[in-house]
mmCIF file of C-alpha atoms in Angstrom:
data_model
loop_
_atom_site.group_PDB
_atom_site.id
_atom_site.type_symbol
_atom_site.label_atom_id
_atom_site.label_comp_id
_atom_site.label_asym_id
_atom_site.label_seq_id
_atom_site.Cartn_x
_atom_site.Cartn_y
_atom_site.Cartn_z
ATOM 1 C CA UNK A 8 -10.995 -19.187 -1.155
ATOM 2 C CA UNK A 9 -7.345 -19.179 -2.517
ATOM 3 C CA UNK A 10 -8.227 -19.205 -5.749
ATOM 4 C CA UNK A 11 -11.139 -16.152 -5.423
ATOM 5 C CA UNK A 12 -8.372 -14.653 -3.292
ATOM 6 C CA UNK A 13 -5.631 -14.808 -6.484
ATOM 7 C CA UNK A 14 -7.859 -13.768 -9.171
ATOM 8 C CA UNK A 15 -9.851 -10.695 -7.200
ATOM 9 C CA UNK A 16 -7.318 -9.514 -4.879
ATOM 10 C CA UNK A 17 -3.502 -10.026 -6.787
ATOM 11 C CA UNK A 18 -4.042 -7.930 -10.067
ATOM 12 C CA UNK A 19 -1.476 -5.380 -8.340
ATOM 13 C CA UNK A 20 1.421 -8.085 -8.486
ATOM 14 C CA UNK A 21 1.951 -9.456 -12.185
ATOM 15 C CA UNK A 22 2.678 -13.362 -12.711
ATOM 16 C CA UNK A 23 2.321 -13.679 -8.757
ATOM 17 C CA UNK A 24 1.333 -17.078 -8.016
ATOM 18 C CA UNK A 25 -0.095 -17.624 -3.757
ATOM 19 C CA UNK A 26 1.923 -19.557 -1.476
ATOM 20 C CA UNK A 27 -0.037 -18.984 1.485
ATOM 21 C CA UNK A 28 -3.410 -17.698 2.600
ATOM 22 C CA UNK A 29 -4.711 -17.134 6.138
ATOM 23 C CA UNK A 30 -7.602 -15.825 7.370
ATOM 24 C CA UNK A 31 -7.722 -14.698 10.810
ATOM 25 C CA UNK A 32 -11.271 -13.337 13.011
ATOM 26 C CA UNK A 33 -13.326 -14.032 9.634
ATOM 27 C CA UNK A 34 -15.856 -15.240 11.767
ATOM 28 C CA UNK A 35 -15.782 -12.197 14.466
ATOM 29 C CA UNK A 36 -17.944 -10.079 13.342
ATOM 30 C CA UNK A 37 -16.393 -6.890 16.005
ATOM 31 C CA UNK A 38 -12.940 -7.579 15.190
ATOM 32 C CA UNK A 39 -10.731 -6.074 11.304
ATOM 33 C CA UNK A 40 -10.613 -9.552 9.061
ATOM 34 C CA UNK A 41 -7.037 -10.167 8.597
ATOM 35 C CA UNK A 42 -5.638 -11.919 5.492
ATOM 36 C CA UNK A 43 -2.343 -12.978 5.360
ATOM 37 C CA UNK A 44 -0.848 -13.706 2.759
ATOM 38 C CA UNK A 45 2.404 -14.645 0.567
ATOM 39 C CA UNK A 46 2.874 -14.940 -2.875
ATOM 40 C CA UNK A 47 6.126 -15.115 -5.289
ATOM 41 C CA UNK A 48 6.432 -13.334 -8.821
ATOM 42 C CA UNK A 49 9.209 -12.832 -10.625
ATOM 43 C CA UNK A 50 7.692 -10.085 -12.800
ATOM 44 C CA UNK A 51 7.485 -7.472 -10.117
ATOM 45 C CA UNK A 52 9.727 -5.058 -11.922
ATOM 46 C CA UNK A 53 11.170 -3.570 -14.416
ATOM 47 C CA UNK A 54 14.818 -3.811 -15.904
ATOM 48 C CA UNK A 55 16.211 -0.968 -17.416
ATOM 49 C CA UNK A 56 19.492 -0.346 -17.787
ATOM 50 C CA UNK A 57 20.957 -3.701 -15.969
ATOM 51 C CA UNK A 58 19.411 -2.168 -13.298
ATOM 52 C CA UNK A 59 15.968 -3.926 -11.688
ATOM 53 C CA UNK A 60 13.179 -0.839 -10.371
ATOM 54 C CA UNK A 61 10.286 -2.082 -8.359
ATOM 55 C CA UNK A 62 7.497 -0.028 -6.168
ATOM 56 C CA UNK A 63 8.183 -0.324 -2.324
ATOM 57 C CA UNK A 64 4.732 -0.834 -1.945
ATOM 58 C CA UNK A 65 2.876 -1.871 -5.269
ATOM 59 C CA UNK A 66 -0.502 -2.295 -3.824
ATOM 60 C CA UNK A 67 -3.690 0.013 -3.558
ATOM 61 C CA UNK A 68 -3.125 1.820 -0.024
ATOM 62 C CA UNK A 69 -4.304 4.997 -1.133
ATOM 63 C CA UNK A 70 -7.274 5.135 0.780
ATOM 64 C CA UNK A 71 -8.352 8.693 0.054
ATOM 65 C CA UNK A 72 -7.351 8.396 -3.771
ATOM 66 C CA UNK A 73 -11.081 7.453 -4.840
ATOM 67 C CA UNK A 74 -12.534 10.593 -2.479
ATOM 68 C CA UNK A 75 -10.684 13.043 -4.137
ATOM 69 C CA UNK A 76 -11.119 12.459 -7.365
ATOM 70 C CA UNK A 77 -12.831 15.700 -8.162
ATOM 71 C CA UNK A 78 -10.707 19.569 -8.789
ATOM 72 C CA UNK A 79 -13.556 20.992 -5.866
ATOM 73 C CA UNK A 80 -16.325 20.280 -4.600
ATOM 74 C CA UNK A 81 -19.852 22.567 -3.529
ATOM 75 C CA UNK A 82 -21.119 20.045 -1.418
ATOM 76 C CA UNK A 83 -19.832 17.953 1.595
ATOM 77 C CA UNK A 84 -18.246 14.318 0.836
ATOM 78 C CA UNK A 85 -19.615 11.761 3.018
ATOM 79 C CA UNK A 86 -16.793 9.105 3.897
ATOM 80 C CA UNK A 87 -18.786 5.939 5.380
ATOM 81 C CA UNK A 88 -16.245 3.076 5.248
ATOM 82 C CA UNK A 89 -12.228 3.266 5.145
ATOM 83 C CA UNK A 90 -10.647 0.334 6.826
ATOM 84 C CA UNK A 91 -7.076 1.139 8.048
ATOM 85 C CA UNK A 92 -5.145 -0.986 5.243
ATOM 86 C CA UNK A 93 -1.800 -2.487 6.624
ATOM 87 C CA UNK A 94 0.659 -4.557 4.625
ATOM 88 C CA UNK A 95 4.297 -6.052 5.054
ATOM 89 C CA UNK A 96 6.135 -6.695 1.808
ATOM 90 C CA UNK A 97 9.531 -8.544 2.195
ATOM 91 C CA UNK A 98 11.481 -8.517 -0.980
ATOM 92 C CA UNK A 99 14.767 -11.377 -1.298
ATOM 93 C CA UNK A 100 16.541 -11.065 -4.281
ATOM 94 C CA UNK A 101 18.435 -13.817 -5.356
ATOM 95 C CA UNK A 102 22.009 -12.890 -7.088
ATOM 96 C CA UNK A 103 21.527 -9.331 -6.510
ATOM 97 C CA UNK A 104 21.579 -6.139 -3.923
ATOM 98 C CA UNK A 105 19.893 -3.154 -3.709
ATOM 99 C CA UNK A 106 21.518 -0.309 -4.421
ATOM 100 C CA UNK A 107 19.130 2.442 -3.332
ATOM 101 C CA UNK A 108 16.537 1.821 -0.635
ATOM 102 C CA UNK A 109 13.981 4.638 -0.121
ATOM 103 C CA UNK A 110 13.924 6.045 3.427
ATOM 104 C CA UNK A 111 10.555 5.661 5.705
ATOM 105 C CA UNK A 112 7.839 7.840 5.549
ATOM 106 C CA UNK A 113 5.244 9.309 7.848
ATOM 107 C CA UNK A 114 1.848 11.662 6.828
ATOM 108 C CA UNK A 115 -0.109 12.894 9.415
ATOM 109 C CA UNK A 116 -3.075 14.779 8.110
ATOM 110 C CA UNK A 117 -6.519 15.869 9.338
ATOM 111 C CA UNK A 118 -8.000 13.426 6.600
ATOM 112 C CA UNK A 119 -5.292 10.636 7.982
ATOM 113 C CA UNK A 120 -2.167 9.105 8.228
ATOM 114 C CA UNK A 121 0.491 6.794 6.244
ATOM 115 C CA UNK A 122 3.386 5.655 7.383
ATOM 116 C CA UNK A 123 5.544 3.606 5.367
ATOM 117 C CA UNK A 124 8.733 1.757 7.623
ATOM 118 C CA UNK A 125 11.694 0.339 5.542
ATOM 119 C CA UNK A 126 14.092 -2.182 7.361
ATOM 120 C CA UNK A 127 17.119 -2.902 5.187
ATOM 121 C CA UNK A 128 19.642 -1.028 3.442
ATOM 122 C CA UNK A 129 21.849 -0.402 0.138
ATOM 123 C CA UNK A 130 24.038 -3.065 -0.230
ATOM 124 C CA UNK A 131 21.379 -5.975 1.304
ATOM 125 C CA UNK A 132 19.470 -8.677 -0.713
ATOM 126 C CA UNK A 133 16.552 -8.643 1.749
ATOM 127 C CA UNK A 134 14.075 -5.568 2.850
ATOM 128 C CA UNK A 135 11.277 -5.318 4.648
ATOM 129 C CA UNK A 136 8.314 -2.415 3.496
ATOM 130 C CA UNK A 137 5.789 -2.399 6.507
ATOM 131 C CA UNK A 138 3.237 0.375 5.045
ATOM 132 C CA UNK A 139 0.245 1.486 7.191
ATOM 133 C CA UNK A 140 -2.974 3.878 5.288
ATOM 134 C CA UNK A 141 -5.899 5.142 7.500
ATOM 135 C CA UNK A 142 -8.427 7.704 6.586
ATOM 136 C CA UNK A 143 -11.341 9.153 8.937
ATOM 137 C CA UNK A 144 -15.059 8.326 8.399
ATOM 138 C CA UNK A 145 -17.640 10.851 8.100
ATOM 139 C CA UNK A 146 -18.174 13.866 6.732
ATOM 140 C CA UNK A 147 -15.776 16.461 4.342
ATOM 141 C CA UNK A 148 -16.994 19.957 4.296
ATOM 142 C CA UNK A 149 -16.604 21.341 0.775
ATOM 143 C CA UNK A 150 -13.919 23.672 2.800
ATOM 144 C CA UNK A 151 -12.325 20.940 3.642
ATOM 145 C CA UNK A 152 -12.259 19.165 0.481
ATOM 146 C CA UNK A 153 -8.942 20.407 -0.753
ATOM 147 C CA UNK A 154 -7.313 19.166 2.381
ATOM 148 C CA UNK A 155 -8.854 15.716 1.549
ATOM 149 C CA UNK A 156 -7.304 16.183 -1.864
ATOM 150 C CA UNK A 157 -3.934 17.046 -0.821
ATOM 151 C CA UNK A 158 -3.417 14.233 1.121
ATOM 152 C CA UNK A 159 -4.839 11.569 -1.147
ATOM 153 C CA UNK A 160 -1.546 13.165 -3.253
ATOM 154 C CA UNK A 161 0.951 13.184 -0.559
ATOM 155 C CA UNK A 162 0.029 9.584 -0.438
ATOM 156 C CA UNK A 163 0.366 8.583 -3.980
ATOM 157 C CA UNK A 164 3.942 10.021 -4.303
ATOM 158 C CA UNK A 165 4.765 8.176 -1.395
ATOM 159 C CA UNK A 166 3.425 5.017 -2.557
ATOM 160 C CA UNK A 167 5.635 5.667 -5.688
ATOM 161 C CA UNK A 168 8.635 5.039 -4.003
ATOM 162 C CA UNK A 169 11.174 2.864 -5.673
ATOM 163 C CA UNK A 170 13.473 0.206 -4.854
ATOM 164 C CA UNK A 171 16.685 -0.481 -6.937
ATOM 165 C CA UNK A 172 18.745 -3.373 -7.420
ATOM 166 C CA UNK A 173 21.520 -4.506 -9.439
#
């Protein structure tokens, strides 16, 4: 399972090798199937400058991203499955600090919600990204398509969010 887990479900975190896998209610069938996880990479992200920029959140959360793919639509959009995605990054850096920390976020939309809760500061070697992405089942009027669309874009520019560290 760890090794299925690394190759299908890491791709988002280059050079990241799994240090722990946990699967909790994988077996009950009414309840979300929780993986936890950690994994360490020191290619996370990029120096420029002496100074080291990585994504708060470099994982797929955009939920509504592959629904609004399209300028408009003339017919409805039928949404049948969207899990509520949750994730807690903790970054440590070792012989550095952050020097700009990005400050927490919060969407509510008709189509959904993202939050995205930062715990640490400039000036810290640890912080904590919890990030949160839910988007409503069923169906999207062609009316309300653009609404759809606007938040699947509020959403990527705040999973774009960068951390800085020197």
């Amino acid at each position: 399972i760890e090794e299925v887990f690394q190759q299908a479900e890491l791709g988002w975190l280059p050079g990241a090798s799994l240090t722990d896998l946990t699967l909790e209610d994988e077996d009950a069938i009414g309840r979300p199937l929780v993986l936890r996880f950690s994994a360490r990479s020191s290619g996370v992200g990029v120096t420029q400058d002496g100074t080291l920029a990585l994504r708060a959140a470099p994982m797929p959360l955009n939920i509504g991203a592959p629904f609004a793919a399209l300028p408009r639509r003339t017919t409805g959009l039928v949404v049948p499955y969207a899990p509520t995605l949750e994730a807690t990054l903790h970054y440590r850096l070792t012989g550095a600090r952050f020097e700009s920390v990005p400050s927490s976020r919060s969407i509510e939309a008709e189509p959904g919600s993202f939050t995205s809760e930062i715990t640490g500061a400039s000036g810290d070697a640890e912080v904590t990204v919890h990030v949160r992405s839910s988007l409503r089942t069923g169906v999207v009027p062609p009316e309300n398509y653009e609404a759809l669309a606007s938040y699947a874009r509020q959403v990527d520019h705040a999973v774009q969010d960068l951390l800085r560290a020197r």
